[in-house]
mmCIF file of C-alpha atoms in Angstrom:
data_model
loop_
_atom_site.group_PDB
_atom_site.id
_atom_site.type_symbol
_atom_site.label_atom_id
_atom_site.label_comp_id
_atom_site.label_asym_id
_atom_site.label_seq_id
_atom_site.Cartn_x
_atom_site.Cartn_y
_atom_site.Cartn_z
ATOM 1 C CA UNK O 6 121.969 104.240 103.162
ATOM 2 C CA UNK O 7 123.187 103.121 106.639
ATOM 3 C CA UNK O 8 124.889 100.168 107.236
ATOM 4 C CA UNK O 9 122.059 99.207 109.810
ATOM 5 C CA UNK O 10 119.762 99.226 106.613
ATOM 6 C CA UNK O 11 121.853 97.347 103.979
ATOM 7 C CA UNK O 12 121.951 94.676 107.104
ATOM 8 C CA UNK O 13 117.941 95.017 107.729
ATOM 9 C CA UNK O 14 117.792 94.775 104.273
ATOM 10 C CA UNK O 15 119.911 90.902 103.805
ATOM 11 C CA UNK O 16 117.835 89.890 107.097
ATOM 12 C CA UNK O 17 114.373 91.045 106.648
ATOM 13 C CA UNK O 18 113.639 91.228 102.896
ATOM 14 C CA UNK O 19 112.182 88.415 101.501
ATOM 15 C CA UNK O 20 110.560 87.120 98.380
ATOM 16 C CA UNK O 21 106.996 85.045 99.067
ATOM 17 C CA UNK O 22 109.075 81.710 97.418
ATOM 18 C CA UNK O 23 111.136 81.676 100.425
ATOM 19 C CA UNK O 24 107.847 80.349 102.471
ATOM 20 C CA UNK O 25 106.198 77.687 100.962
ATOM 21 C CA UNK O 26 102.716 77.001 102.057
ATOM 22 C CA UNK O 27 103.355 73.868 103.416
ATOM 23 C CA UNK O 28 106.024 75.890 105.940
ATOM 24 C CA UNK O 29 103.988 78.552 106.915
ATOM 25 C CA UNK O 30 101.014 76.149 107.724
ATOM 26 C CA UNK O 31 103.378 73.845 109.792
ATOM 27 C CA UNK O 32 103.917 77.075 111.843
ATOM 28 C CA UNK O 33 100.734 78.230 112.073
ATOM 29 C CA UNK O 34 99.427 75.814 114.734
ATOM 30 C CA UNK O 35 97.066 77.897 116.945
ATOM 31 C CA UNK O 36 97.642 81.801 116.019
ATOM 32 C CA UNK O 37 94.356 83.046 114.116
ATOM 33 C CA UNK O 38 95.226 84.704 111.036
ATOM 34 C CA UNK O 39 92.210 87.376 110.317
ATOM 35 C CA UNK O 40 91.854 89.215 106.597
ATOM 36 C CA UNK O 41 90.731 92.658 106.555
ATOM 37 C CA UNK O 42 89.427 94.473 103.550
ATOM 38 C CA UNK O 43 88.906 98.397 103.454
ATOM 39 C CA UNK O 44 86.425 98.933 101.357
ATOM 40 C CA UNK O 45 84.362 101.964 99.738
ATOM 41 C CA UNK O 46 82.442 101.706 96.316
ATOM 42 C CA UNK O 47 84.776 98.572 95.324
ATOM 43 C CA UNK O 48 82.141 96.573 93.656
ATOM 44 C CA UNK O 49 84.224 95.892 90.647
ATOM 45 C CA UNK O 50 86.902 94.405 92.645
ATOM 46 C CA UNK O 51 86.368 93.363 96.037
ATOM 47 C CA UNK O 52 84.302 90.121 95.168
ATOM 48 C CA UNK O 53 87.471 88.575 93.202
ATOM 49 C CA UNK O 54 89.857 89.569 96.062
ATOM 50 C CA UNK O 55 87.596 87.966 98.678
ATOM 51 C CA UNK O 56 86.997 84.558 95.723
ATOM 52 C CA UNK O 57 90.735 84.142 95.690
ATOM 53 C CA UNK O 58 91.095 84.405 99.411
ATOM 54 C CA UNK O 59 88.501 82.025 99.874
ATOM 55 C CA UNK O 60 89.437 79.378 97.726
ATOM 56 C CA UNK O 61 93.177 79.105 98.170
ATOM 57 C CA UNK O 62 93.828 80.459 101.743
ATOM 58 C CA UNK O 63 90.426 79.163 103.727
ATOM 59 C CA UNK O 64 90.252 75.552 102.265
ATOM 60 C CA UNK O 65 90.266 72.523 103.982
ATOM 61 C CA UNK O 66 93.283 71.453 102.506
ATOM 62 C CA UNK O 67 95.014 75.500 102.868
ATOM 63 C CA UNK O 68 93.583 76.139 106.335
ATOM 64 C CA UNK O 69 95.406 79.453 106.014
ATOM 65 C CA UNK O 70 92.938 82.258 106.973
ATOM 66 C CA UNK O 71 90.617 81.815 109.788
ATOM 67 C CA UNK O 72 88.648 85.050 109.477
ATOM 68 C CA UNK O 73 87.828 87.289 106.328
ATOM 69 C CA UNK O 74 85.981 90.271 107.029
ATOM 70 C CA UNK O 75 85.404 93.641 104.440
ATOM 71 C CA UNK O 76 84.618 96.994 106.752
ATOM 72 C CA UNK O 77 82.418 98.606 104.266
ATOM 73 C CA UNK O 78 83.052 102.452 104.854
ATOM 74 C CA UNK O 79 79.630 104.031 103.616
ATOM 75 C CA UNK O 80 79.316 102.423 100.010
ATOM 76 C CA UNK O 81 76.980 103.751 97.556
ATOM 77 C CA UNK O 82 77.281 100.662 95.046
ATOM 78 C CA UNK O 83 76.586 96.721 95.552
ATOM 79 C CA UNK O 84 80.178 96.333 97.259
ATOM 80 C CA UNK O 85 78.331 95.012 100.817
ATOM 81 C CA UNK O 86 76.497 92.821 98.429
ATOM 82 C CA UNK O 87 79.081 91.447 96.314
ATOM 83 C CA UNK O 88 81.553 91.238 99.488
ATOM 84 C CA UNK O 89 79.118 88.670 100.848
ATOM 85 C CA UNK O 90 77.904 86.792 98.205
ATOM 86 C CA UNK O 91 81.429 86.213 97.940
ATOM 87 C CA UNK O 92 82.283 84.627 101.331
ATOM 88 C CA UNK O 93 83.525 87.172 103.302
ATOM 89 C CA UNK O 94 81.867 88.403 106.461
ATOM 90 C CA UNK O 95 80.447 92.309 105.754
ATOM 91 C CA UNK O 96 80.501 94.818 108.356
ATOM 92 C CA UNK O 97 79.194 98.520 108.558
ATOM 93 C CA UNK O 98 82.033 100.810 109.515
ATOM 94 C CA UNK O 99 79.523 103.302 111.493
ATOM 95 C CA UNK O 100 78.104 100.133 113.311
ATOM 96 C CA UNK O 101 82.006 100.064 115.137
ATOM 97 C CA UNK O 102 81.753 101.794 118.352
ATOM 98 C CA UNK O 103 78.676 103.676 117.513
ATOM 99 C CA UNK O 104 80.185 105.497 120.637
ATOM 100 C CA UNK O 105 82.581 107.320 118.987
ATOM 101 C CA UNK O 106 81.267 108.849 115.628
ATOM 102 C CA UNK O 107 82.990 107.870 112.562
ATOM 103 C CA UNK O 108 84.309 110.289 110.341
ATOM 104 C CA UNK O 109 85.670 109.730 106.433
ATOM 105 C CA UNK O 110 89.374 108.265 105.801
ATOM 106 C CA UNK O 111 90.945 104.837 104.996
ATOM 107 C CA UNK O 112 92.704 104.864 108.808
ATOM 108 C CA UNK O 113 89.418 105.410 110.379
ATOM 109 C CA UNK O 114 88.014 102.191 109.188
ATOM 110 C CA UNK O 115 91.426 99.930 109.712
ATOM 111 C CA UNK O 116 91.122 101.268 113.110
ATOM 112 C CA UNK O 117 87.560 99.748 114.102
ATOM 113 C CA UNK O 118 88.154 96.704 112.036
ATOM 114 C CA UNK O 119 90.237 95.652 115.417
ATOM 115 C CA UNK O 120 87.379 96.068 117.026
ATOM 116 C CA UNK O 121 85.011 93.716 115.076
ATOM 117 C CA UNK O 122 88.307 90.626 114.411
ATOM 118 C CA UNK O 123 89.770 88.150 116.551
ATOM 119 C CA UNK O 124 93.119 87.253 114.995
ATOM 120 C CA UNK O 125 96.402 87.334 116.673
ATOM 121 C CA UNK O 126 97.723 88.244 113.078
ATOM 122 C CA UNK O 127 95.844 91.246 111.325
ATOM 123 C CA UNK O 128 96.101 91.717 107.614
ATOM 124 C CA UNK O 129 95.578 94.363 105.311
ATOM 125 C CA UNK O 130 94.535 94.321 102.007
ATOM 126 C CA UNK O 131 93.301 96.977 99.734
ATOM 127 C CA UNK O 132 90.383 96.530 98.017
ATOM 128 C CA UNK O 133 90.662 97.912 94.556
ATOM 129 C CA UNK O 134 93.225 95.169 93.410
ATOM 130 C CA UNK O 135 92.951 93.983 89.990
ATOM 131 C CA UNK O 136 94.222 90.099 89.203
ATOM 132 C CA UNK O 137 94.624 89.255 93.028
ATOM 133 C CA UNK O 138 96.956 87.035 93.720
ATOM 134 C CA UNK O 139 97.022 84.986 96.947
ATOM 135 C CA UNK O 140 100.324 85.533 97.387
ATOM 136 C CA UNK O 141 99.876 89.252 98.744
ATOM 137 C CA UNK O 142 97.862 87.488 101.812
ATOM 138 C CA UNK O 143 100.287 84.299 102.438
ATOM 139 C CA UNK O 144 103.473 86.593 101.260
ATOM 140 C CA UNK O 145 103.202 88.964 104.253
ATOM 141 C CA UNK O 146 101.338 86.440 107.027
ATOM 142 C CA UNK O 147 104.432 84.308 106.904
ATOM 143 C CA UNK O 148 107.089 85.478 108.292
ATOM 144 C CA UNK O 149 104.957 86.656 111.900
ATOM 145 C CA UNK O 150 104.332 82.987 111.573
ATOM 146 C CA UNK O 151 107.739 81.431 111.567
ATOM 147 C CA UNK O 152 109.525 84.159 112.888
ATOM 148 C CA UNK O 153 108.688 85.024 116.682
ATOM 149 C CA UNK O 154 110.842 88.043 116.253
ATOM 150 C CA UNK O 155 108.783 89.761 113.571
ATOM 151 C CA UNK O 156 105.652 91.799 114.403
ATOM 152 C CA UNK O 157 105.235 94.044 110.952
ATOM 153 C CA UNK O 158 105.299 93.217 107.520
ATOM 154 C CA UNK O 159 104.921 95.415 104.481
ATOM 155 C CA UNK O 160 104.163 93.644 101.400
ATOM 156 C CA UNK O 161 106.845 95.120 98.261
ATOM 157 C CA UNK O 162 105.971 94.890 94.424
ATOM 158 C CA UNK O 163 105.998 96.542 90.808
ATOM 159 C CA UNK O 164 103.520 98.970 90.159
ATOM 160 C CA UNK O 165 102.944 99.951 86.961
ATOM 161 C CA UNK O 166 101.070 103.120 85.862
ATOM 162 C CA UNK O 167 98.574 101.799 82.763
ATOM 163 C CA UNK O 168 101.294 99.887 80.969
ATOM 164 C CA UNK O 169 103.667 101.597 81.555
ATOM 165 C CA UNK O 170 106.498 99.055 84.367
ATOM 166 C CA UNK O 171 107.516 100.769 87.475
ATOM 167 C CA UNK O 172 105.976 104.486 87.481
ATOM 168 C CA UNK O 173 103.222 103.828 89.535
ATOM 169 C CA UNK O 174 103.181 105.353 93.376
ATOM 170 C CA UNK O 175 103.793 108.814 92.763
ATOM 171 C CA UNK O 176 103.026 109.755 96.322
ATOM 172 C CA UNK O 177 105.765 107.838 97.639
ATOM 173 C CA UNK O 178 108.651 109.126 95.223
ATOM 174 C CA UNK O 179 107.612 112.548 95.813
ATOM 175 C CA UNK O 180 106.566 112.417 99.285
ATOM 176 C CA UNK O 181 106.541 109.466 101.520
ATOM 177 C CA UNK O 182 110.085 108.484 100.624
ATOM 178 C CA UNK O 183 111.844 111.724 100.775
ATOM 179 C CA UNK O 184 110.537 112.429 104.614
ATOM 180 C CA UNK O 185 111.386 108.717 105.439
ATOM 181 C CA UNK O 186 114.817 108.918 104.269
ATOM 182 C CA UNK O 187 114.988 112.760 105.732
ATOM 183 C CA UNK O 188 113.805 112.073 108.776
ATOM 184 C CA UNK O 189 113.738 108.111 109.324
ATOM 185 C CA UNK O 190 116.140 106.964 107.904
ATOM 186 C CA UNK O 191 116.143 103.223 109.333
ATOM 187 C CA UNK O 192 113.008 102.956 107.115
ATOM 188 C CA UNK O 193 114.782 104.000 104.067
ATOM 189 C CA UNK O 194 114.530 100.147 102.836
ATOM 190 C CA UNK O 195 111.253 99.623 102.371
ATOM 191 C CA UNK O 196 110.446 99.397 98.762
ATOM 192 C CA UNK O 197 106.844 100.269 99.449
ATOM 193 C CA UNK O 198 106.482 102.723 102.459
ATOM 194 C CA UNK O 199 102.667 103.447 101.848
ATOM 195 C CA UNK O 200 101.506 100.091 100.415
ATOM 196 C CA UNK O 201 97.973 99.603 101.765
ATOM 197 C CA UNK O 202 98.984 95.502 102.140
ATOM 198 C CA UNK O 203 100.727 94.884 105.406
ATOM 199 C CA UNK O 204 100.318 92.537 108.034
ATOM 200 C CA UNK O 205 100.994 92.876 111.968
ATOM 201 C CA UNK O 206 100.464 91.047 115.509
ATOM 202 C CA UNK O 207 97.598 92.327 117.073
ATOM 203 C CA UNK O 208 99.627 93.043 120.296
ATOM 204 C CA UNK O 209 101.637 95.610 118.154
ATOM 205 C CA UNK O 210 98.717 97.363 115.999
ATOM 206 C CA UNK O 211 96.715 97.379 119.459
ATOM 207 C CA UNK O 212 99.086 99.617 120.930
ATOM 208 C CA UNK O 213 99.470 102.132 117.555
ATOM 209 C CA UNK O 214 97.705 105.143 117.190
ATOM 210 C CA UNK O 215 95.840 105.067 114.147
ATOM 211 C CA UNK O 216 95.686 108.279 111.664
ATOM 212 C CA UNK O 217 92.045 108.566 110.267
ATOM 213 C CA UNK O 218 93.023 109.284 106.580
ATOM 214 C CA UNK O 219 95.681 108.583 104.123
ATOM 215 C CA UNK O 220 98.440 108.696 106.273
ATOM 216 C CA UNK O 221 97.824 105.859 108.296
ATOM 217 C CA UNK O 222 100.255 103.700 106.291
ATOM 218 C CA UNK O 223 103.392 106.336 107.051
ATOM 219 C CA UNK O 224 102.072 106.730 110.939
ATOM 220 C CA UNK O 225 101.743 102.817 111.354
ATOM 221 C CA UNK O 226 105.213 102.152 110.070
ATOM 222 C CA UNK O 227 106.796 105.071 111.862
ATOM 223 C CA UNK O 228 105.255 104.124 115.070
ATOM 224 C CA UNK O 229 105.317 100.223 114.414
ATOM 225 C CA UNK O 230 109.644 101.342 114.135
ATOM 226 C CA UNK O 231 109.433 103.316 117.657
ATOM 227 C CA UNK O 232 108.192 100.469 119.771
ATOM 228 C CA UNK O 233 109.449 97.494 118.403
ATOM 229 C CA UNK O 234 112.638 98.702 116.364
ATOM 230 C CA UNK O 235 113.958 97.788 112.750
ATOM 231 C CA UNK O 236 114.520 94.124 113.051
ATOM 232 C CA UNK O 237 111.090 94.153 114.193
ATOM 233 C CA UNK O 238 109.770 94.864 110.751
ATOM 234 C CA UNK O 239 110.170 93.140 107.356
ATOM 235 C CA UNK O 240 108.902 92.953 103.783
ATOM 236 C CA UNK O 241 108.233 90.289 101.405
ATOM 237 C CA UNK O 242 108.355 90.894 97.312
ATOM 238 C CA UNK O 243 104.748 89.741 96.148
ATOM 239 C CA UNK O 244 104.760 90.355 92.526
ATOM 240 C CA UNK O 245 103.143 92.897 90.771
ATOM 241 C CA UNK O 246 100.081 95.277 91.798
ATOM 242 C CA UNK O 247 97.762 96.171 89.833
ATOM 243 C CA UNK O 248 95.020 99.178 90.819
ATOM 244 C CA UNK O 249 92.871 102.023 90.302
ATOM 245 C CA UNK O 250 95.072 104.999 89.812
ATOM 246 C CA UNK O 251 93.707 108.474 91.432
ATOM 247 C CA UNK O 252 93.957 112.018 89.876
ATOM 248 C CA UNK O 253 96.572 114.127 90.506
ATOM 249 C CA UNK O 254 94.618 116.477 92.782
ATOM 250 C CA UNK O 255 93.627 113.394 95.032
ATOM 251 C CA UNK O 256 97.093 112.624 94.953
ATOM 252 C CA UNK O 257 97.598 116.070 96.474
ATOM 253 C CA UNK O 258 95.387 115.851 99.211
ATOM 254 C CA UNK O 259 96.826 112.390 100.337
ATOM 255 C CA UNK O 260 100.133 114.138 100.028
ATOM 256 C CA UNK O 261 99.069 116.935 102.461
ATOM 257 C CA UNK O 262 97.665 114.135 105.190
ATOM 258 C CA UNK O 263 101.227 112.295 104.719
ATOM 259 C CA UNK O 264 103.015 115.245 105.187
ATOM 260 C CA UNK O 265 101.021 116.507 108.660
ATOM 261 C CA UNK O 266 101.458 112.893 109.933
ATOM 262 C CA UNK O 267 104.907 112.980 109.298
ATOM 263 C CA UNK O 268 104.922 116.578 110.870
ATOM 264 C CA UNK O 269 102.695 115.245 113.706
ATOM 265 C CA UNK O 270 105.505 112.434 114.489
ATOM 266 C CA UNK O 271 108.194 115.142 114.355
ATOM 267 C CA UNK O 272 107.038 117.648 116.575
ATOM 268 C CA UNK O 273 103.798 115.924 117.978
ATOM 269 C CA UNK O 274 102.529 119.728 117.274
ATOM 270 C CA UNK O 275 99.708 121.022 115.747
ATOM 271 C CA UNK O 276 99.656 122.533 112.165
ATOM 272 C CA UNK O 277 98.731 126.014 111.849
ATOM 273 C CA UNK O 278 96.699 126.062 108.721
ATOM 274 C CA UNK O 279 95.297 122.375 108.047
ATOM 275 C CA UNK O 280 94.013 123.179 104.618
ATOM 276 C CA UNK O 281 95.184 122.356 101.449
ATOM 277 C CA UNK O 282 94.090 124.689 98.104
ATOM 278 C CA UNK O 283 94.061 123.431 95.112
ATOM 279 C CA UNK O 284 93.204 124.865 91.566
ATOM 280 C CA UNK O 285 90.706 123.392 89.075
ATOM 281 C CA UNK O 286 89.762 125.058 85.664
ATOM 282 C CA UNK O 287 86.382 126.247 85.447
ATOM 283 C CA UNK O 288 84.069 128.597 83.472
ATOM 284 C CA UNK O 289 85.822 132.169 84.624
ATOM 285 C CA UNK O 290 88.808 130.401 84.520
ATOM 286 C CA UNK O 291 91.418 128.611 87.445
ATOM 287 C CA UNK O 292 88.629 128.081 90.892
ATOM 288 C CA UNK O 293 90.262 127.523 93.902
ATOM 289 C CA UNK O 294 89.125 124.255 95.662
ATOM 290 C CA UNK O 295 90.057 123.972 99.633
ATOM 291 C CA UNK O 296 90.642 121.047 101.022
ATOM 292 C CA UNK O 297 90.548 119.771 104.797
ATOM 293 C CA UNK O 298 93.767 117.747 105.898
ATOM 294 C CA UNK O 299 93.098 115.046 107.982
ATOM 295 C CA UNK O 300 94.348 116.280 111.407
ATOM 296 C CA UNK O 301 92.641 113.560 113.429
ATOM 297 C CA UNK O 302 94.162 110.180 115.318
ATOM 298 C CA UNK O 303 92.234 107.601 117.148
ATOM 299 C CA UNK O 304 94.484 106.813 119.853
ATOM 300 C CA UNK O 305 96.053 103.257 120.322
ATOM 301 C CA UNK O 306 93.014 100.617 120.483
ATOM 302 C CA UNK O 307 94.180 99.032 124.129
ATOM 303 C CA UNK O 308 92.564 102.496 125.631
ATOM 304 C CA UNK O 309 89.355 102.010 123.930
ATOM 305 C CA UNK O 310 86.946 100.695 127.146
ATOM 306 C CA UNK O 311 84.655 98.310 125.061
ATOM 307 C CA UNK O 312 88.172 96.869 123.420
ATOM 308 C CA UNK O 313 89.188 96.284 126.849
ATOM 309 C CA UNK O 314 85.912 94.818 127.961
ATOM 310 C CA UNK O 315 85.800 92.607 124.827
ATOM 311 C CA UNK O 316 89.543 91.275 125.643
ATOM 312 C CA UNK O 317 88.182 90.244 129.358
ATOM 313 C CA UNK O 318 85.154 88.617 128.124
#
């Protein structure tokens, strides 16, 4: 590891005790703190997630959260429903810049949701999480609260695959961390590279280009490193994190989308065959499945005209 790291490391990893709520309210004053949950066919989840965030961070008393809003990506189930019977505010991700027609991935929808929030500080959180804790919202927001030097924070925890401690995010063992360590290696110290909870300053995630897909998380932090450097970044141990796991051949197909981003940011080239085959058993035996990988960015939000409009009005 380089001794830039182990230093980043001592200065900008943190566990969510270090902040007490009372601190990171005192240092709030005016900056807007907005929530925003991804969310597609997340029914069973998404309604605690936006409960907890509601009661502890949006209270009178814990004045935390000015702004909660769940971009519902094309949901077949009651998630809209639940999402606002909950409290939170429900938006249609193809009613975002109708302009520009939407197309499927996780990035796609963080993108627009800058579109339809306000906050000076945007959060991410994922919507599939099981036993939410508050702490992955207050945990991350912090530090770009007390700490004018900070514009990107990763959230870092356990993951644990079924009950088994500590084997869950295969993508980044195999993947995500091997290329960051390869070929960005000031990021090598970030427990969780392609956590889906992070929070940034708007003026930073503004300025980012946005992968559609699953590689957003790798693209964001890469770029969020280019323009504001290491000490610009931190991460903040919240606990454990519970979620849905995905198959292994969904796992493959966000492993392809890291990989071109990664590529992308390397050579800012094109791939030559964006396609990813994959093999499932059927009745004749092994059928080959092909894949698109997502080889699509929506370029930095501050060159989006009706962003730029919005920001003048």
């Amino acid at each position: 590891m380089l001794e830039e790291v182990e230093r980043w490391l001592g200065r900008r990893s943190w566990s969510v005790a270090d902040r007490p709520l009372e601190r990171i309210l005192a240092a709030k004053r005016n900056t807007k703190v907005s929530v925003v949950l991804p969310a597609l066919n997340e029914e069973a989840t998404v309604g605690d997630i936006v409960a907890v965030i509601r009661r502890e961070l949006m209270s009178e008393a814990v004045p935390l959260v000015d702004e909660l809003v769940v971009i519902d990506s094309g949901s077949t189930d009651r998630t809209a429903e639940v999402a606002a019977a909950a409290g939170a505010r429900v938006v249609a991700r193809d009613a975002i810049l109708p302009r520009i027609p939407a197309v499927p991935g996780k990035g796609e929808v963080l993108w627009r949701s800058l579109m339809v929030t306000s906050g000076d500080i945007v959060c991410f959180v994922d919507a599939d999480l099981r036993d939410f804790s508050a702490d992955f919202v207050s945990g991350i927001v912090g530090p770009l609260l007390t700490d004018p030097d900070i514009d990107f924070v990763k959230a870092m925890y356990d993951r644990p695959f079924g009950d088994t401690p500590g084997q869950g995010g295969r993508v980044t063992e195999l993947v995500a961390r091997p290329l960051l360590n390869l070929h960005w290696p000031q990021l090598a110290g970030f427990v969780q590279p392609l956590g889906g909870e992070y929070a940034a300053r708007r003026s930073l995630l503004e300025r980012l280009p946005f992968p559609v897909g699953y590689g957003v998380e790798l693209g964001l932090l890469v770029d969020a490193l280019h323009t504001v450097g290491l000490d610009g970044l931190a991460q903040v141990d919240v606990g454990v994190r519970k979620h849905r796991h995905q198959d292994g051949q969904a796992l493959g197909r966000m492993a392809a989308a890291i990989y071109r981003t990664a590529q992308l940011r390397l050579s800012r080239g094109h791939l030559v065959r964006p396609w990813l085959t994959q093999f499932e058993r059927g009745e004749k035996g092994f059928e080959p499945r092909t894949y698109a990988v997502d080889t699509e960015e929506r370029p930095p939000m501050a060159e989006i005209v009706e962003y730029a409009r919005r920001r003048v009005a």
